[in-house]
């Protein structure tokens, strides 16, 4: 925040729930107070929709959304070259995507070509070379760029294995894999559907994502769990709000997504995540791991081609 207050760039590498988004919100408040604007870049449509909803609550009528499928409040955004005179900061969320083979070059070019007066705020929980990235930005843009690294995780990450019994698989403090506990897990009478039902019924563990290893399993589990839960009134109100979206799947609290999600449904499911809904996903939607669900479950520990 001090770097942004002094009109300097920063790369922030910190674990999930460490408060990286707060730094971005500070940049937005600072820019808006000065009559400027901020561009927030995220690597996936799902994350863009989620962030749009979050920021719209903080800055009503001042936030727009532009993805490959959706355009909302374009007048609230900057769409022409001349408008960059008002841009104070560009935020790159999940900046480690700069290393992505297909999409990374777009962000690399954006960082290089942005006007000199624009500050950069790069956020990531997994970027392995924060210092190198900050150094590259300094060299490329001829500016001051701070590297802020936080190792400790404020919100403990707990990894459990669930069969007939539930065992902690990774020591929360040291991160050590607990082999003895893993050996206690054996296939039992409880089905994966029963286990997911138990998670969904516990409000402390929802919203939740359950990852399946095939599209068929994804749909089967979603339909089975959907019979046990019903949020028809909540879903109906959201359907009315987002009139025109294809909503044949949205009949309960359980949703399933394969790789080719219907982009127009993303705003609806973003709302449902805040209403203790559970989503069933195939592994091709792994980008959803960046969304703020309380729990994520894997159906099994292996898939075609080897171990996960």
C-alpha atoms as a PDB file:
ATOM      1  CA  UNK A   1       0.000   0.000   0.000  1.00  0.00           C
ATOM      2  CA  UNK A   2       2.907   2.350   0.718  1.00  0.00           C
ATOM      3  CA  UNK A   3       4.262   1.682  -2.771  1.00  0.00           C
ATOM      4  CA  UNK A   4       0.908   2.551  -4.335  1.00  0.00           C
ATOM      5  CA  UNK A   5       0.592   5.639  -2.163  1.00  0.00           C
ATOM      6  CA  UNK A   6       3.930   6.805  -3.607  1.00  0.00           C
ATOM      7  CA  UNK A   7       2.803   6.051  -7.188  1.00  0.00           C
ATOM      8  CA  UNK A   8       5.075   3.021  -7.508  1.00  0.00           C
ATOM      9  CA  UNK A   9       4.417  -0.499  -8.757  1.00  0.00           C
ATOM     10  CA  UNK A  10       4.384  -3.695  -6.706  1.00  0.00           C
ATOM     11  CA  UNK A  11       4.276  -7.471  -7.050  1.00  0.00           C
ATOM     12  CA  UNK A  12       2.502  -9.099  -4.101  1.00  0.00           C
ATOM     13  CA  UNK A  13       2.953 -12.822  -3.499  1.00  0.00           C
ATOM     14  CA  UNK A  14       0.952 -14.083  -0.541  1.00  0.00           C
ATOM     15  CA  UNK A  15      -1.115 -17.168   0.317  1.00  0.00           C
ATOM     16  CA  UNK A  16      -4.841 -17.331  -0.277  1.00  0.00           C
ATOM     17  CA  UNK A  17      -6.868 -15.279   2.248  1.00  0.00           C
ATOM     18  CA  UNK A  18      -3.821 -13.176   3.159  1.00  0.00           C
ATOM     19  CA  UNK A  19      -5.519  -9.969   2.031  1.00  0.00           C
ATOM     20  CA  UNK A  20      -4.170  -9.385  -1.482  1.00  0.00           C
ATOM     21  CA  UNK A  21      -7.560  -8.160  -2.675  1.00  0.00           C
ATOM     22  CA  UNK A  22      -7.539  -5.465   0.012  1.00  0.00           C
ATOM     23  CA  UNK A  23      -4.421  -4.013  -1.609  1.00  0.00           C
ATOM     24  CA  UNK A  24      -6.279  -3.888  -4.916  1.00  0.00           C
ATOM     25  CA  UNK A  25      -9.258  -2.192  -3.277  1.00  0.00           C
ATOM     26  CA  UNK A  26      -6.891   0.392  -1.793  1.00  0.00           C
ATOM     27  CA  UNK A  27      -5.586   1.137  -5.291  1.00  0.00           C
ATOM     28  CA  UNK A  28      -9.155   1.589  -6.522  1.00  0.00           C
ATOM     29  CA  UNK A  29     -10.145   3.941  -3.717  1.00  0.00           C
ATOM     30  CA  UNK A  30      -6.969   5.960  -4.224  1.00  0.00           C
ATOM     31  CA  UNK A  31      -7.563   6.271  -7.971  1.00  0.00           C
ATOM     32  CA  UNK A  32     -11.256   7.155  -7.665  1.00  0.00           C
ATOM     33  CA  UNK A  33     -10.562   9.770  -4.997  1.00  0.00           C
ATOM     34  CA  UNK A  34      -8.110  11.390  -7.399  1.00  0.00           C
ATOM     35  CA  UNK A  35     -10.547  11.360 -10.305  1.00  0.00           C
ATOM     36  CA  UNK A  36      -8.828   8.449 -12.005  1.00  0.00           C
ATOM     37  CA  UNK A  37      -9.642   4.859 -12.825  1.00  0.00           C
ATOM     38  CA  UNK A  38      -8.271   1.353 -12.375  1.00  0.00           C
ATOM     39  CA  UNK A  39      -8.267  -1.590 -14.765  1.00  0.00           C
ATOM     40  CA  UNK A  40      -8.563  -4.989 -13.083  1.00  0.00           C
ATOM     41  CA  UNK A  41      -7.396  -7.918 -15.226  1.00  0.00           C
ATOM     42  CA  UNK A  42      -8.188 -11.524 -14.345  1.00  0.00           C
ATOM     43  CA  UNK A  43      -7.219 -14.580 -16.404  1.00  0.00           C
ATOM     44  CA  UNK A  44     -10.575 -16.399 -16.541  1.00  0.00           C
ATOM     45  CA  UNK A  45     -14.189 -15.461 -17.225  1.00  0.00           C
ATOM     46  CA  UNK A  46     -15.369 -17.140 -14.028  1.00  0.00           C
ATOM     47  CA  UNK A  47     -13.001 -15.078 -11.903  1.00  0.00           C
ATOM     48  CA  UNK A  48     -13.888 -11.904 -13.817  1.00  0.00           C
ATOM     49  CA  UNK A  49     -17.583 -12.407 -13.089  1.00  0.00           C
ATOM     50  CA  UNK A  50     -16.891 -13.053  -9.410  1.00  0.00           C
ATOM     51  CA  UNK A  51     -14.698  -9.965  -9.043  1.00  0.00           C
ATOM     52  CA  UNK A  52     -17.228  -7.814 -10.889  1.00  0.00           C
ATOM     53  CA  UNK A  53     -19.911  -8.742  -8.348  1.00  0.00           C
ATOM     54  CA  UNK A  54     -17.534  -8.128  -5.427  1.00  0.00           C
ATOM     55  CA  UNK A  55     -16.361  -4.723  -6.647  1.00  0.00           C
ATOM     56  CA  UNK A  56     -19.836  -3.618  -7.715  1.00  0.00           C
ATOM     57  CA  UNK A  57     -20.934  -3.923  -4.097  1.00  0.00           C
ATOM     58  CA  UNK A  58     -18.071  -1.628  -3.054  1.00  0.00           C
ATOM     59  CA  UNK A  59     -18.329   0.859  -5.927  1.00  0.00           C
ATOM     60  CA  UNK A  60     -21.929   0.869  -7.270  1.00  0.00           C
ATOM     61  CA  UNK A  61     -22.373   2.332 -10.761  1.00  0.00           C
ATOM     62  CA  UNK A  62     -18.605   2.720 -11.116  1.00  0.00           C
ATOM     63  CA  UNK A  63     -17.660  -0.788 -12.222  1.00  0.00           C
ATOM     64  CA  UNK A  64     -17.955  -2.378 -15.649  1.00  0.00           C
ATOM     65  CA  UNK A  65     -17.299  -5.859 -16.964  1.00  0.00           C
ATOM     66  CA  UNK A  66     -15.881  -6.868 -20.328  1.00  0.00           C
ATOM     67  CA  UNK A  67     -15.104 -10.486 -21.241  1.00  0.00           C
ATOM     68  CA  UNK A  68     -15.345 -12.451 -24.451  1.00  0.00           C
ATOM     69  CA  UNK A  69     -19.006 -13.170 -23.736  1.00  0.00           C
ATOM     70  CA  UNK A  70     -20.355 -10.449 -21.482  1.00  0.00           C
ATOM     71  CA  UNK A  71     -20.291  -6.649 -21.552  1.00  0.00           C
ATOM     72  CA  UNK A  72     -21.825  -4.770 -18.617  1.00  0.00           C
ATOM     73  CA  UNK A  73     -21.679  -1.007 -18.036  1.00  0.00           C
ATOM     74  CA  UNK A  74     -19.094  -0.301 -20.703  1.00  0.00           C
ATOM     75  CA  UNK A  75     -19.459   3.407 -20.001  1.00  0.00           C
ATOM     76  CA  UNK A  76     -17.930   2.702 -16.602  1.00  0.00           C
ATOM     77  CA  UNK A  77     -14.795   1.364 -18.286  1.00  0.00           C
ATOM     78  CA  UNK A  78     -11.994   2.755 -20.395  1.00  0.00           C
ATOM     79  CA  UNK A  79     -12.177   1.630 -23.987  1.00  0.00           C
ATOM     80  CA  UNK A  80     -10.127   4.158 -25.976  1.00  0.00           C
ATOM     81  CA  UNK A  81      -6.454   5.013 -26.013  1.00  0.00           C
ATOM     82  CA  UNK A  82      -7.036   8.593 -24.892  1.00  0.00           C
ATOM     83  CA  UNK A  83      -8.818   7.345 -21.778  1.00  0.00           C
ATOM     84  CA  UNK A  84      -5.556   5.876 -20.471  1.00  0.00           C
ATOM     85  CA  UNK A  85      -4.687   9.363 -19.295  1.00  0.00           C
ATOM     86  CA  UNK A  86      -7.115   8.728 -16.427  1.00  0.00           C
ATOM     87  CA  UNK A  87      -5.847   5.242 -15.611  1.00  0.00           C
ATOM     88  CA  UNK A  88      -3.768   5.293 -12.447  1.00  0.00           C
ATOM     89  CA  UNK A  89      -3.196   1.576 -11.862  1.00  0.00           C
ATOM     90  CA  UNK A  90      -3.625  -1.701 -13.711  1.00  0.00           C
ATOM     91  CA  UNK A  91      -4.111  -4.720 -11.458  1.00  0.00           C
ATOM     92  CA  UNK A  92      -3.125  -8.175 -12.712  1.00  0.00           C
ATOM     93  CA  UNK A  93      -4.810 -10.779 -10.525  1.00  0.00           C
ATOM     94  CA  UNK A  94      -3.292 -14.285 -10.561  1.00  0.00           C
ATOM     95  CA  UNK A  95      -0.268 -12.810 -12.327  1.00  0.00           C
ATOM     96  CA  UNK A  96       1.409 -16.233 -12.480  1.00  0.00           C
ATOM     97  CA  UNK A  97      -0.732 -16.736 -15.599  1.00  0.00           C
ATOM     98  CA  UNK A  98       1.936 -14.694 -17.373  1.00  0.00           C
ATOM     99  CA  UNK A  99       3.734 -18.028 -17.647  1.00  0.00           C
ATOM    100  CA  UNK A 100       0.780 -19.683 -19.398  1.00  0.00           C
ATOM    101  CA  UNK A 101       1.733 -20.968 -22.838  1.00  0.00           C
ATOM    102  CA  UNK A 102      -1.399 -19.728 -24.596  1.00  0.00           C
ATOM    103  CA  UNK A 103      -2.417 -16.607 -22.675  1.00  0.00           C
ATOM    104  CA  UNK A 104       0.732 -15.405 -20.934  1.00  0.00           C
ATOM    105  CA  UNK A 105       2.037 -13.435 -23.901  1.00  0.00           C
ATOM    106  CA  UNK A 106      -1.033 -11.170 -23.808  1.00  0.00           C
ATOM    107  CA  UNK A 107      -0.281 -10.032 -20.271  1.00  0.00           C
ATOM    108  CA  UNK A 108       3.421  -9.744 -21.049  1.00  0.00           C
ATOM    109  CA  UNK A 109       2.665  -7.393 -23.937  1.00  0.00           C
ATOM    110  CA  UNK A 110       0.216  -5.420 -21.807  1.00  0.00           C
ATOM    111  CA  UNK A 111       2.831  -4.860 -19.109  1.00  0.00           C
ATOM    112  CA  UNK A 112       5.388  -3.748 -21.684  1.00  0.00           C
ATOM    113  CA  UNK A 113       3.080  -1.455 -23.679  1.00  0.00           C
ATOM    114  CA  UNK A 114       1.140   0.280 -20.904  1.00  0.00           C
ATOM    115  CA  UNK A 115       1.873   4.031 -20.684  1.00  0.00           C
ATOM    116  CA  UNK A 116       4.706   4.980 -18.349  1.00  0.00           C
ATOM    117  CA  UNK A 117       2.458   6.864 -15.921  1.00  0.00           C
ATOM    118  CA  UNK A 118       0.393   3.731 -15.164  1.00  0.00           C
ATOM    119  CA  UNK A 119       1.405   1.815 -12.048  1.00  0.00           C
ATOM    120  CA  UNK A 120       1.183  -1.970 -11.895  1.00  0.00           C
ATOM    121  CA  UNK A 121      -0.138  -4.092  -9.056  1.00  0.00           C
ATOM    122  CA  UNK A 122       0.503  -7.795  -9.644  1.00  0.00           C
ATOM    123  CA  UNK A 123      -1.161 -10.275  -7.288  1.00  0.00           C
ATOM    124  CA  UNK A 124      -0.602 -14.004  -6.911  1.00  0.00           C
ATOM    125  CA  UNK A 125      -0.690 -16.769  -4.342  1.00  0.00           C
ATOM    126  CA  UNK A 126       1.542 -19.107  -6.328  1.00  0.00           C
ATOM    127  CA  UNK A 127       4.038 -17.082  -8.368  1.00  0.00           C
ATOM    128  CA  UNK A 128       7.389 -18.791  -7.639  1.00  0.00           C
ATOM    129  CA  UNK A 129       9.731 -15.989  -8.725  1.00  0.00           C
ATOM    130  CA  UNK A 130       8.279 -12.806  -7.294  1.00  0.00           C
ATOM    131  CA  UNK A 131      11.657 -11.057  -7.114  1.00  0.00           C
ATOM    132  CA  UNK A 132      12.498 -11.938 -10.719  1.00  0.00           C
ATOM    133  CA  UNK A 133       9.137 -10.657 -11.937  1.00  0.00           C
ATOM    134  CA  UNK A 134       9.511  -7.388 -10.035  1.00  0.00           C
ATOM    135  CA  UNK A 135      13.032  -6.992 -11.420  1.00  0.00           C
ATOM    136  CA  UNK A 136      11.809  -7.602 -14.968  1.00  0.00           C
ATOM    137  CA  UNK A 137       9.099  -4.950 -14.547  1.00  0.00           C
ATOM    138  CA  UNK A 138      11.689  -2.477 -13.250  1.00  0.00           C
ATOM    139  CA  UNK A 139      13.977  -3.143 -16.194  1.00  0.00           C
ATOM    140  CA  UNK A 140      11.251  -3.183 -18.839  1.00  0.00           C
ATOM    141  CA  UNK A 141       9.253  -0.170 -17.697  1.00  0.00           C
ATOM    142  CA  UNK A 142      12.133   1.815 -16.158  1.00  0.00           C
ATOM    143  CA  UNK A 143      10.200   2.255 -12.939  1.00  0.00           C
ATOM    144  CA  UNK A 144      10.330   1.329  -9.275  1.00  0.00           C
ATOM    145  CA  UNK A 145       8.615  -1.991  -8.557  1.00  0.00           C
ATOM    146  CA  UNK A 146       8.519  -3.499  -5.074  1.00  0.00           C
ATOM    147  CA  UNK A 147       8.375  -7.235  -4.372  1.00  0.00           C
ATOM    148  CA  UNK A 148       6.229  -8.080  -1.347  1.00  0.00           C
ATOM    149  CA  UNK A 149       6.371 -11.717  -0.256  1.00  0.00           C
ATOM    150  CA  UNK A 150       4.408 -13.274   2.599  1.00  0.00           C
ATOM    151  CA  UNK A 151       4.980 -16.939   3.436  1.00  0.00           C
ATOM    152  CA  UNK A 152       2.671 -17.539   6.392  1.00  0.00           C
ATOM    153  CA  UNK A 153      -0.940 -18.542   5.709  1.00  0.00           C
ATOM    154  CA  UNK A 154      -3.429 -16.647   7.914  1.00  0.00           C
ATOM    155  CA  UNK A 155      -6.199 -19.124   7.090  1.00  0.00           C
ATOM    156  CA  UNK A 156      -5.042 -22.710   7.729  1.00  0.00           C
ATOM    157  CA  UNK A 157      -5.302 -25.101   4.797  1.00  0.00           C
ATOM    158  CA  UNK A 158      -6.577 -28.469   5.970  1.00  0.00           C
ATOM    159  CA  UNK A 159      -6.411 -31.547   3.753  1.00  0.00           C
ATOM    160  CA  UNK A 160      -8.598 -34.493   4.750  1.00  0.00           C
ATOM    161  CA  UNK A 161      -9.159 -37.952   3.353  1.00  0.00           C
ATOM    162  CA  UNK A 162     -12.683 -39.307   3.763  1.00  0.00           C
ATOM    163  CA  UNK A 163     -13.790 -42.939   3.568  1.00  0.00           C
ATOM    164  CA  UNK A 164     -15.541 -44.739   6.423  1.00  0.00           C
ATOM    165  CA  UNK A 165     -13.395 -42.535   8.630  1.00  0.00           C
ATOM    166  CA  UNK A 166     -12.033 -39.021   8.208  1.00  0.00           C
ATOM    167  CA  UNK A 167      -8.291 -38.417   8.561  1.00  0.00           C
ATOM    168  CA  UNK A 168      -6.145 -35.311   8.357  1.00  0.00           C
ATOM    169  CA  UNK A 169      -3.626 -35.994   5.582  1.00  0.00           C
ATOM    170  CA  UNK A 170      -1.327 -32.974   5.842  1.00  0.00           C
ATOM    171  CA  UNK A 171       0.005 -31.448   9.042  1.00  0.00           C
ATOM    172  CA  UNK A 172      -1.388 -27.919   9.196  1.00  0.00           C
ATOM    173  CA  UNK A 173       1.713 -26.428  10.822  1.00  0.00           C
ATOM    174  CA  UNK A 174       4.576 -28.108   8.956  1.00  0.00           C
ATOM    175  CA  UNK A 175       2.875 -29.118   5.713  1.00  0.00           C
ATOM    176  CA  UNK A 176       4.158 -32.684   6.169  1.00  0.00           C
ATOM    177  CA  UNK A 177       2.204 -35.500   4.521  1.00  0.00           C
ATOM    178  CA  UNK A 178       0.865 -37.871   7.188  1.00  0.00           C
ATOM    179  CA  UNK A 179       1.534 -41.299   5.683  1.00  0.00           C
ATOM    180  CA  UNK A 180       0.181 -43.233   8.681  1.00  0.00           C
ATOM    181  CA  UNK A 181      -3.185 -41.484   8.443  1.00  0.00           C
ATOM    182  CA  UNK A 182      -3.309 -42.105   4.711  1.00  0.00           C
ATOM    183  CA  UNK A 183      -2.820 -45.834   5.255  1.00  0.00           C
ATOM    184  CA  UNK A 184      -5.902 -45.898   7.495  1.00  0.00           C
ATOM    185  CA  UNK A 185      -8.143 -44.920   4.596  1.00  0.00           C
ATOM    186  CA  UNK A 186      -9.775 -47.868   2.860  1.00  0.00           C
ATOM    187  CA  UNK A 187     -12.833 -48.065   0.597  1.00  0.00           C
ATOM    188  CA  UNK A 188     -15.849 -48.714   2.761  1.00  0.00           C
ATOM    189  CA  UNK A 189     -19.620 -48.691   2.668  1.00  0.00           C
ATOM    190  CA  UNK A 190     -19.960 -44.920   2.283  1.00  0.00           C
ATOM    191  CA  UNK A 191     -20.380 -43.852  -1.318  1.00  0.00           C
ATOM    192  CA  UNK A 192     -18.911 -40.668  -2.726  1.00  0.00           C
ATOM    193  CA  UNK A 193     -22.460 -39.345  -3.029  1.00  0.00           C
ATOM    194  CA  UNK A 194     -23.055 -39.880   0.701  1.00  0.00           C
ATOM    195  CA  UNK A 195     -19.787 -38.143   1.544  1.00  0.00           C
ATOM    196  CA  UNK A 196     -20.623 -35.139  -0.644  1.00  0.00           C
ATOM    197  CA  UNK A 197     -24.092 -35.025   0.873  1.00  0.00           C
ATOM    198  CA  UNK A 198     -22.517 -34.793   4.318  1.00  0.00           C
ATOM    199  CA  UNK A 199     -20.325 -31.901   3.196  1.00  0.00           C
ATOM    200  CA  UNK A 200     -23.226 -30.071   1.557  1.00  0.00           C
ATOM    201  CA  UNK A 201     -25.395 -30.487   4.659  1.00  0.00           C
ATOM    202  CA  UNK A 202     -22.747 -28.829   6.843  1.00  0.00           C
ATOM    203  CA  UNK A 203     -23.134 -25.071   6.427  1.00  0.00           C
ATOM    204  CA  UNK A 204     -19.629 -24.527   7.839  1.00  0.00           C
ATOM    205  CA  UNK A 205     -18.199 -26.342   4.829  1.00  0.00           C
ATOM    206  CA  UNK A 206     -20.142 -24.589   2.101  1.00  0.00           C
ATOM    207  CA  UNK A 207     -20.011 -23.128  -0.508  1.00  0.00           C
ATOM    208  CA  UNK A 208     -18.067 -26.100  -1.874  1.00  0.00           C
ATOM    209  CA  UNK A 209     -16.666 -27.442  -5.131  1.00  0.00           C
ATOM    210  CA  UNK A 210     -16.528 -31.175  -5.877  1.00  0.00           C
ATOM    211  CA  UNK A 211     -14.256 -32.230  -8.731  1.00  0.00           C
ATOM    212  CA  UNK A 212     -15.108 -35.330 -10.765  1.00  0.00           C
ATOM    213  CA  UNK A 213     -12.828 -37.111 -13.198  1.00  0.00           C
ATOM    214  CA  UNK A 214     -15.317 -37.344 -16.048  1.00  0.00           C
ATOM    215  CA  UNK A 215     -18.243 -35.386 -17.433  1.00  0.00           C
ATOM    216  CA  UNK A 216     -20.585 -38.347 -16.870  1.00  0.00           C
ATOM    217  CA  UNK A 217     -19.626 -38.616 -13.198  1.00  0.00           C
ATOM    218  CA  UNK A 218     -19.949 -34.848 -12.886  1.00  0.00           C
ATOM    219  CA  UNK A 219     -23.548 -34.877 -14.115  1.00  0.00           C
ATOM    220  CA  UNK A 220     -24.493 -38.051 -12.237  1.00  0.00           C
ATOM    221  CA  UNK A 221     -23.377 -36.715  -8.869  1.00  0.00           C
ATOM    222  CA  UNK A 222     -24.931 -33.311  -9.471  1.00  0.00           C
ATOM    223  CA  UNK A 223     -28.332 -34.760 -10.357  1.00  0.00           C
ATOM    224  CA  UNK A 224     -28.245 -37.185  -7.426  1.00  0.00           C
ATOM    225  CA  UNK A 225     -27.373 -34.473  -4.924  1.00  0.00           C
ATOM    226  CA  UNK A 226     -29.890 -32.110  -6.484  1.00  0.00           C
ATOM    227  CA  UNK A 227     -32.674 -34.439  -5.383  1.00  0.00           C
ATOM    228  CA  UNK A 228     -31.611 -33.986  -1.752  1.00  0.00           C
ATOM    229  CA  UNK A 229     -31.419 -30.202  -1.787  1.00  0.00           C
ATOM    230  CA  UNK A 230     -33.689 -27.526  -3.151  1.00  0.00           C
ATOM    231  CA  UNK A 231     -33.279 -23.768  -3.383  1.00  0.00           C
ATOM    232  CA  UNK A 232     -36.019 -23.232  -5.939  1.00  0.00           C
ATOM    233  CA  UNK A 233     -37.067 -19.820  -4.607  1.00  0.00           C
ATOM    234  CA  UNK A 234     -33.491 -18.490  -4.565  1.00  0.00           C
ATOM    235  CA  UNK A 235     -32.772 -19.790  -8.053  1.00  0.00           C
ATOM    236  CA  UNK A 236     -36.100 -18.506  -9.411  1.00  0.00           C
ATOM    237  CA  UNK A 237     -35.375 -14.977  -8.215  1.00  0.00           C
ATOM    238  CA  UNK A 238     -31.925 -15.060  -9.795  1.00  0.00           C
ATOM    239  CA  UNK A 239     -33.342 -16.380 -13.062  1.00  0.00           C
ATOM    240  CA  UNK A 240     -35.760 -13.454 -13.094  1.00  0.00           C
ATOM    241  CA  UNK A 241     -32.887 -11.035 -12.439  1.00  0.00           C
ATOM    242  CA  UNK A 242     -30.760 -12.468 -15.241  1.00  0.00           C
ATOM    243  CA  UNK A 243     -33.615 -12.892 -17.719  1.00  0.00           C
ATOM    244  CA  UNK A 244     -32.710 -14.640 -20.930  1.00  0.00           C
ATOM    245  CA  UNK A 245     -29.976 -16.930 -19.611  1.00  0.00           C
ATOM    246  CA  UNK A 246     -30.272 -20.627 -20.351  1.00  0.00           C
ATOM    247  CA  UNK A 247     -31.325 -21.942 -16.964  1.00  0.00           C
ATOM    248  CA  UNK A 248     -32.523 -25.505 -17.516  1.00  0.00           C
ATOM    249  CA  UNK A 249     -29.892 -26.863 -15.114  1.00  0.00           C
ATOM    250  CA  UNK A 250     -30.592 -24.441 -12.308  1.00  0.00           C
ATOM    251  CA  UNK A 251     -33.262 -26.371 -10.422  1.00  0.00           C
ATOM    252  CA  UNK A 252     -31.651 -26.776  -7.013  1.00  0.00           C
ATOM    253  CA  UNK A 253     -28.657 -25.898  -4.921  1.00  0.00           C
ATOM    254  CA  UNK A 254     -26.397 -28.324  -6.792  1.00  0.00           C
ATOM    255  CA  UNK A 255     -24.858 -27.225 -10.093  1.00  0.00           C
ATOM    256  CA  UNK A 256     -22.553 -29.067 -12.469  1.00  0.00           C
ATOM    257  CA  UNK A 257     -20.057 -27.609 -14.914  1.00  0.00           C
ATOM    258  CA  UNK A 258     -17.905 -29.216 -17.574  1.00  0.00           C
ATOM    259  CA  UNK A 259     -15.191 -27.422 -19.528  1.00  0.00           C
ATOM    260  CA  UNK A 260     -17.565 -25.565 -21.879  1.00  0.00           C
ATOM    261  CA  UNK A 261     -19.572 -23.650 -19.299  1.00  0.00           C
ATOM    262  CA  UNK A 262     -22.374 -21.356 -20.367  1.00  0.00           C
ATOM    263  CA  UNK A 263     -20.767 -17.989 -19.747  1.00  0.00           C
ATOM    264  CA  UNK A 264     -24.073 -16.179 -19.291  1.00  0.00           C
ATOM    265  CA  UNK A 265     -24.826 -18.332 -16.231  1.00  0.00           C
ATOM    266  CA  UNK A 266     -21.655 -17.262 -14.410  1.00  0.00           C
ATOM    267  CA  UNK A 267     -23.295 -14.270 -12.646  1.00  0.00           C
ATOM    268  CA  UNK A 268     -26.097 -16.521 -11.379  1.00  0.00           C
ATOM    269  CA  UNK A 269     -23.760 -19.171 -10.026  1.00  0.00           C
ATOM    270  CA  UNK A 270     -21.594 -16.474  -8.471  1.00  0.00           C
ATOM    271  CA  UNK A 271     -24.640 -15.446  -6.427  1.00  0.00           C
ATOM    272  CA  UNK A 272     -25.423 -19.054  -5.605  1.00  0.00           C
ATOM    273  CA  UNK A 273     -21.930 -19.550  -4.185  1.00  0.00           C
ATOM    274  CA  UNK A 274     -22.801 -17.045  -1.495  1.00  0.00           C
ATOM    275  CA  UNK A 275     -26.003 -18.956  -0.698  1.00  0.00           C
ATOM    276  CA  UNK A 276     -24.367 -22.201   0.427  1.00  0.00           C
ATOM    277  CA  UNK A 277     -24.714 -23.905  -2.940  1.00  0.00           C
ATOM    278  CA  UNK A 278     -22.505 -26.786  -3.978  1.00  0.00           C
ATOM    279  CA  UNK A 279     -21.074 -27.149  -7.467  1.00  0.00           C
ATOM    280  CA  UNK A 280     -19.898 -30.325  -9.165  1.00  0.00           C
ATOM    281  CA  UNK A 281     -17.081 -29.746 -11.667  1.00  0.00           C
ATOM    282  CA  UNK A 282     -15.057 -31.803 -14.086  1.00  0.00           C
ATOM    283  CA  UNK A 283     -11.301 -31.321 -13.780  1.00  0.00           C
ATOM    284  CA  UNK A 284     -11.242 -29.281 -16.996  1.00  0.00           C
ATOM    285  CA  UNK A 285     -12.707 -26.421 -14.956  1.00  0.00           C
ATOM    286  CA  UNK A 286      -9.656 -26.304 -12.706  1.00  0.00           C
ATOM    287  CA  UNK A 287      -9.574 -22.521 -13.062  1.00  0.00           C
ATOM    288  CA  UNK A 288     -12.473 -22.464 -10.592  1.00  0.00           C
ATOM    289  CA  UNK A 289      -9.897 -23.261  -7.911  1.00  0.00           C
ATOM    290  CA  UNK A 290      -9.317 -19.526  -7.754  1.00  0.00           C
ATOM    291  CA  UNK A 291     -12.872 -18.894  -6.596  1.00  0.00           C
ATOM    292  CA  UNK A 292     -13.650 -18.388  -2.893  1.00  0.00           C
ATOM    293  CA  UNK A 293     -15.310 -21.686  -2.000  1.00  0.00           C
ATOM    294  CA  UNK A 294     -14.818 -22.979   1.532  1.00  0.00           C
ATOM    295  CA  UNK A 295     -14.174 -26.593   0.474  1.00  0.00           C
ATOM    296  CA  UNK A 296     -13.073 -28.528  -2.573  1.00  0.00           C
ATOM    297  CA  UNK A 297     -13.411 -32.285  -2.890  1.00  0.00           C
ATOM    298  CA  UNK A 298     -11.855 -34.795  -5.268  1.00  0.00           C
ATOM    299  CA  UNK A 299     -13.816 -37.906  -6.228  1.00  0.00           C
ATOM    300  CA  UNK A 300     -10.704 -40.101  -6.433  1.00  0.00           C
ATOM    301  CA  UNK A 301      -6.923 -39.815  -6.276  1.00  0.00           C
ATOM    302  CA  UNK A 302      -6.125 -41.045  -9.781  1.00  0.00           C
ATOM    303  CA  UNK A 303      -7.227 -40.202 -13.294  1.00  0.00           C
ATOM    304  CA  UNK A 304      -6.416 -41.288 -16.833  1.00  0.00           C
ATOM    305  CA  UNK A 305      -2.682 -40.923 -17.382  1.00  0.00           C
ATOM    306  CA  UNK A 306      -1.579 -41.323 -13.772  1.00  0.00           C
ATOM    307  CA  UNK A 307      -1.831 -39.667 -10.394  1.00  0.00           C
ATOM    308  CA  UNK A 308      -3.214 -36.217  -9.807  1.00  0.00           C
END
